[in-house]
PDB file of C-alpha atoms in Angstrom:
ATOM      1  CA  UNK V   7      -7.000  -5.003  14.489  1.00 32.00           C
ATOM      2  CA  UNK V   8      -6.190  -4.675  11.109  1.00 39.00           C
ATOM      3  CA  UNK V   9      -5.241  -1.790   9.473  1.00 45.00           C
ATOM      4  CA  UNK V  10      -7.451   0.613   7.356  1.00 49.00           C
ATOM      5  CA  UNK V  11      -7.085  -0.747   3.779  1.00 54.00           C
ATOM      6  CA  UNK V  12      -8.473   2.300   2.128  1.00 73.00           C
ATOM      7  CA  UNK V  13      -4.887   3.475   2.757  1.00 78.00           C
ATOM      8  CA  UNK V  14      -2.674   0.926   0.589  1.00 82.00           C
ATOM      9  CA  UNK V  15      -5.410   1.296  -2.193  1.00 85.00           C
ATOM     10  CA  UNK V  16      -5.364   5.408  -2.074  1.00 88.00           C
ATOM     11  CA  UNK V  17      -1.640   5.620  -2.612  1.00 88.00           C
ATOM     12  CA  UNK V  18      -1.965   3.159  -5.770  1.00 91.00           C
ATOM     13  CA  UNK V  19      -4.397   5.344  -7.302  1.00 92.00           C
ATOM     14  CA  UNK V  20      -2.369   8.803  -6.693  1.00 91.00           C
ATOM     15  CA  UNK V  21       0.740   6.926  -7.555  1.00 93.00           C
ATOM     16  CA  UNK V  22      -1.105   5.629 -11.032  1.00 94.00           C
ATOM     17  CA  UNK V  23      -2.602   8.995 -11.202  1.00 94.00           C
ATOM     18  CA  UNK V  24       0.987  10.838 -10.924  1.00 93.00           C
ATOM     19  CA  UNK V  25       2.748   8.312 -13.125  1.00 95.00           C
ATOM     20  CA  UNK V  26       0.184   9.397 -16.049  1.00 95.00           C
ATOM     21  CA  UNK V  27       0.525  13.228 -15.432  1.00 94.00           C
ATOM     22  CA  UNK V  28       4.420  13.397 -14.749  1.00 93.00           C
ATOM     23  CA  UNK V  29       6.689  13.907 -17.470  1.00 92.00           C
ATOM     24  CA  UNK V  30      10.486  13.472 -18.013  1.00 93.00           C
ATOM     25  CA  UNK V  31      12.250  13.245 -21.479  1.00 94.00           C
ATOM     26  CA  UNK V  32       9.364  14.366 -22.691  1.00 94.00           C
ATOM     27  CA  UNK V  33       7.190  11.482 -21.877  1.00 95.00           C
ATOM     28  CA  UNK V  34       4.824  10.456 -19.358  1.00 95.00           C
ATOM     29  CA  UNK V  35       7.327   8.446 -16.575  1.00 93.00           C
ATOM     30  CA  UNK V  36       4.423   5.538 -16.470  1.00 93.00           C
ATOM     31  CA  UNK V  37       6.204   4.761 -20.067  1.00 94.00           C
ATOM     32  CA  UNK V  38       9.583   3.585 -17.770  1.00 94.00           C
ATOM     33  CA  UNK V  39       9.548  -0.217 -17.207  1.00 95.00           C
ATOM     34  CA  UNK V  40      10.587   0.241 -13.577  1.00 94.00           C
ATOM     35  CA  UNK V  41       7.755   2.720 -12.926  1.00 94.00           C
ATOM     36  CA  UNK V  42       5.428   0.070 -14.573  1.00 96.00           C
ATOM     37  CA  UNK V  43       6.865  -2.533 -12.377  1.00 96.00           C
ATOM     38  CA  UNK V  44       6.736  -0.319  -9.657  1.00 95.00           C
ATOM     39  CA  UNK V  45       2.776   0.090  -9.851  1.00 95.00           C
ATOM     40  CA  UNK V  46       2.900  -3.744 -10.332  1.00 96.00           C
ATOM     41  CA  UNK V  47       3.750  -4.693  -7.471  1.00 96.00           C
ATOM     42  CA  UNK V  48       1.624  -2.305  -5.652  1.00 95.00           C
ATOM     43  CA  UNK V  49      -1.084  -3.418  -6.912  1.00 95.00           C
ATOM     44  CA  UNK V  50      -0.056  -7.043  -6.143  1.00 95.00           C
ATOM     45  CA  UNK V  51      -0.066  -6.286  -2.860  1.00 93.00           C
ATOM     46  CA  UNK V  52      -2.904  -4.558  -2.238  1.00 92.00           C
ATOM     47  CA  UNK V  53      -4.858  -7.085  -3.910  1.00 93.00           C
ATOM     48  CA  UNK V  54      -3.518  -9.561  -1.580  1.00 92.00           C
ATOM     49  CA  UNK V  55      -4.379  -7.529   1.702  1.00 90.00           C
ATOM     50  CA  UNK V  56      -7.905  -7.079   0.274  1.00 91.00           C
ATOM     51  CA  UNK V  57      -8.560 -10.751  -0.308  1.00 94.00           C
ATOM     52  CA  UNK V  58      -6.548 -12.187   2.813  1.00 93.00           C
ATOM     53  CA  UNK V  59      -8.954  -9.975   4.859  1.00 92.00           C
ATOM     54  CA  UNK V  60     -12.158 -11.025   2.725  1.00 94.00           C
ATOM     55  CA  UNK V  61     -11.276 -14.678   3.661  1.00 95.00           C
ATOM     56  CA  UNK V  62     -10.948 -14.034   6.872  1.00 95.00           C
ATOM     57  CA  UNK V  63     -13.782 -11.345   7.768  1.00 95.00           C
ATOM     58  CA  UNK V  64     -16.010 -14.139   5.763  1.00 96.00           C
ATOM     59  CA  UNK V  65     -14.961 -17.557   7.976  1.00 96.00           C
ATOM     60  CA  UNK V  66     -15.687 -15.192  11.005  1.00 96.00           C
ATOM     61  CA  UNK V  67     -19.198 -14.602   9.671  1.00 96.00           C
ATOM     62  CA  UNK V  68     -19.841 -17.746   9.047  1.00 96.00           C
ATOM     63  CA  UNK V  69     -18.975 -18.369  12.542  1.00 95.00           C
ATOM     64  CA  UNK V  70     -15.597 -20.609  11.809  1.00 95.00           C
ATOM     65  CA  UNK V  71     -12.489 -20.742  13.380  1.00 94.00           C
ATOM     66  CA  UNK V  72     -10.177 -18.275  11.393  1.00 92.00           C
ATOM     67  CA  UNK V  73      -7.814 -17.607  14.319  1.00 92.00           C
ATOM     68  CA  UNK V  74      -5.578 -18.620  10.917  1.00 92.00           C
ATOM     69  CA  UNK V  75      -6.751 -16.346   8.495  1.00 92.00           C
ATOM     70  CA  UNK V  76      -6.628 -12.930  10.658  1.00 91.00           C
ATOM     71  CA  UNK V  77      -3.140 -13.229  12.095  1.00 89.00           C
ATOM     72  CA  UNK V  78      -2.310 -13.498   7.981  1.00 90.00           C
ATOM     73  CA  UNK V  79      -4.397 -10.860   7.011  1.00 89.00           C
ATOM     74  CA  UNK V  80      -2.472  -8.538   9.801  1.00 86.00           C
ATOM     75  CA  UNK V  81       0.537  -9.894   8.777  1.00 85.00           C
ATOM     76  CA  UNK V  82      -0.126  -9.279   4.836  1.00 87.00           C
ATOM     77  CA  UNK V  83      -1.510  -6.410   5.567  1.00 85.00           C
ATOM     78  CA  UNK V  84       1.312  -4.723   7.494  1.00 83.00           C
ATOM     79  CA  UNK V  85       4.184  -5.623   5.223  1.00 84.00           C
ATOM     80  CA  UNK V  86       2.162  -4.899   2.237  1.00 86.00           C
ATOM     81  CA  UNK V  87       1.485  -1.257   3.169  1.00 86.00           C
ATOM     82  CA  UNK V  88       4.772  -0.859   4.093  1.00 85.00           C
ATOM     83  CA  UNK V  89       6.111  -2.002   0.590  1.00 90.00           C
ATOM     84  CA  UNK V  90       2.999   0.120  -1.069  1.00 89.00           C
ATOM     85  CA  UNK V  91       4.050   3.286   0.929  1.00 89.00           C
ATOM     86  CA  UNK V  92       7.525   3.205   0.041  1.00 89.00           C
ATOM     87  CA  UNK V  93       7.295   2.380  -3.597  1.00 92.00           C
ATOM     88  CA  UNK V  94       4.419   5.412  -4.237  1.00 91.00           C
ATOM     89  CA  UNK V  95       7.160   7.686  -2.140  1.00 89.00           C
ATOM     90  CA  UNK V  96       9.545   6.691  -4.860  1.00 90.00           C
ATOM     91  CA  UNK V  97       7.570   7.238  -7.813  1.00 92.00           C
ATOM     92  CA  UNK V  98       6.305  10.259  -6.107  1.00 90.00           C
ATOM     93  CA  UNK V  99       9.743  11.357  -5.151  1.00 84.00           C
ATOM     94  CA  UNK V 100      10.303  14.627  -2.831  1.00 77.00           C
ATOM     95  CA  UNK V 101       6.843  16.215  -3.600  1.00 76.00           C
ATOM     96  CA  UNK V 102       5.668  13.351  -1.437  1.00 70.00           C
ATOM     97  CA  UNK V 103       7.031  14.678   1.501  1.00 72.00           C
ATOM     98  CA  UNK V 104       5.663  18.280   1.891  1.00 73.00           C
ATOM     99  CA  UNK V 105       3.119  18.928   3.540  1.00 76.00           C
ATOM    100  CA  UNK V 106       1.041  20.099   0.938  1.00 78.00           C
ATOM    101  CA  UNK V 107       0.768  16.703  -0.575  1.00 78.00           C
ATOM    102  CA  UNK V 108      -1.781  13.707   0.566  1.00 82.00           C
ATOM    103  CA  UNK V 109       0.689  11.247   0.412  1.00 83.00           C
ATOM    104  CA  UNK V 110       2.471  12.116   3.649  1.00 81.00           C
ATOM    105  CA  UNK V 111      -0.551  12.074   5.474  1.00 78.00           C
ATOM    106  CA  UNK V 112      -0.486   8.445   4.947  1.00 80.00           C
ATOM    107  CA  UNK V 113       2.620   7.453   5.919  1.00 80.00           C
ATOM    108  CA  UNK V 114       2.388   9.206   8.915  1.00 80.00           C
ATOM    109  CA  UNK V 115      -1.135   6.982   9.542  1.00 79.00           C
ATOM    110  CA  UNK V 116       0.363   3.911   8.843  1.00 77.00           C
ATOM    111  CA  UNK V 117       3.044   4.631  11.373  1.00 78.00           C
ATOM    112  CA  UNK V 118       0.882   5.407  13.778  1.00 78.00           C
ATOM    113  CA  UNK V 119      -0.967   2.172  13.239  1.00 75.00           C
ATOM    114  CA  UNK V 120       2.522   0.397  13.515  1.00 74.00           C
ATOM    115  CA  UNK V 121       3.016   2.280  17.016  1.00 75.00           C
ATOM    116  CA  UNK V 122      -1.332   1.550  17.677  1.00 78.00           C
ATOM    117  CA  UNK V 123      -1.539  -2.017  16.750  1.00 72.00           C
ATOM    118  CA  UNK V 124       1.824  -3.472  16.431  1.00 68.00           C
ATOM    119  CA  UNK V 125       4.387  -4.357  13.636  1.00 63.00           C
ATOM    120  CA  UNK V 126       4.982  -7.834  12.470  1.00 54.00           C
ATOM    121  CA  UNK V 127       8.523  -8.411  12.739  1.00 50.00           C
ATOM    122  CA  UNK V 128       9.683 -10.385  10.173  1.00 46.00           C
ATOM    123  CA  UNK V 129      13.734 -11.656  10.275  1.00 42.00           C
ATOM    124  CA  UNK V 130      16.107 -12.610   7.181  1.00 42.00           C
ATOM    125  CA  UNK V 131      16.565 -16.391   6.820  1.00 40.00           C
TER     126      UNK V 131
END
């Protein structure tokens, strides 16, 4: 089972959001070049998980063998939220973590899902 994607996609747009609103040196911190590649490579990899799980959701309704296609889209999927969550805690930084804020809420679901479902274990060449 794959996990919810709405998850990966919600902490791009609050991490966009924030990157706008917060300010440092007197500028908005989306300005920074490692903030912008930050949100880059969020967004990379949530548009992966989406599409990996189009192809495959699509070759099952068309009633082909994508035995294939899910195990990547789990696989994608896992990782990429993984990456997602811990780049928008960075951006983010400590507010993040309180209660208060919606971004813990989803780290907390995705390791739950990890626990659920299963992580993809993935070792260093």
């Amino acid at each position: 089972m794959l996990r919810d994607g709405g998850h990966d996609d919600r902490a791009l747009e609050m991490t966009v959001a924030y990157a706008k609103e917060r300010k440092q040196f007197g500028k908005p911190i989306g300005t920074f070049q490692v903030i912008q590649h930050y949100c880059a490579n969020m967004a990379t990899d949530v548009d992966a998980a989406r599409f990996s799980t189009y192809q495959a959701a699509w070759k099952i309704s068309q009633g082909l063998p994508a035995t294939n296609e899910v195990s990547i889209a789990k696989a994608w999927m896992n990782d990429a939220f993984g990456r997602v969550i811990t780049l928008a805690h960075q951006v983010h930084g400590a507010i993040a973590v309180t209660i208060d804020h919606e971004l813990q809420y989803y780290t907390k679901r995705g390791m739950a899902a990890d626990l659920t479902f299963g992580m993809v274990i993935t070792t260093a060449s």
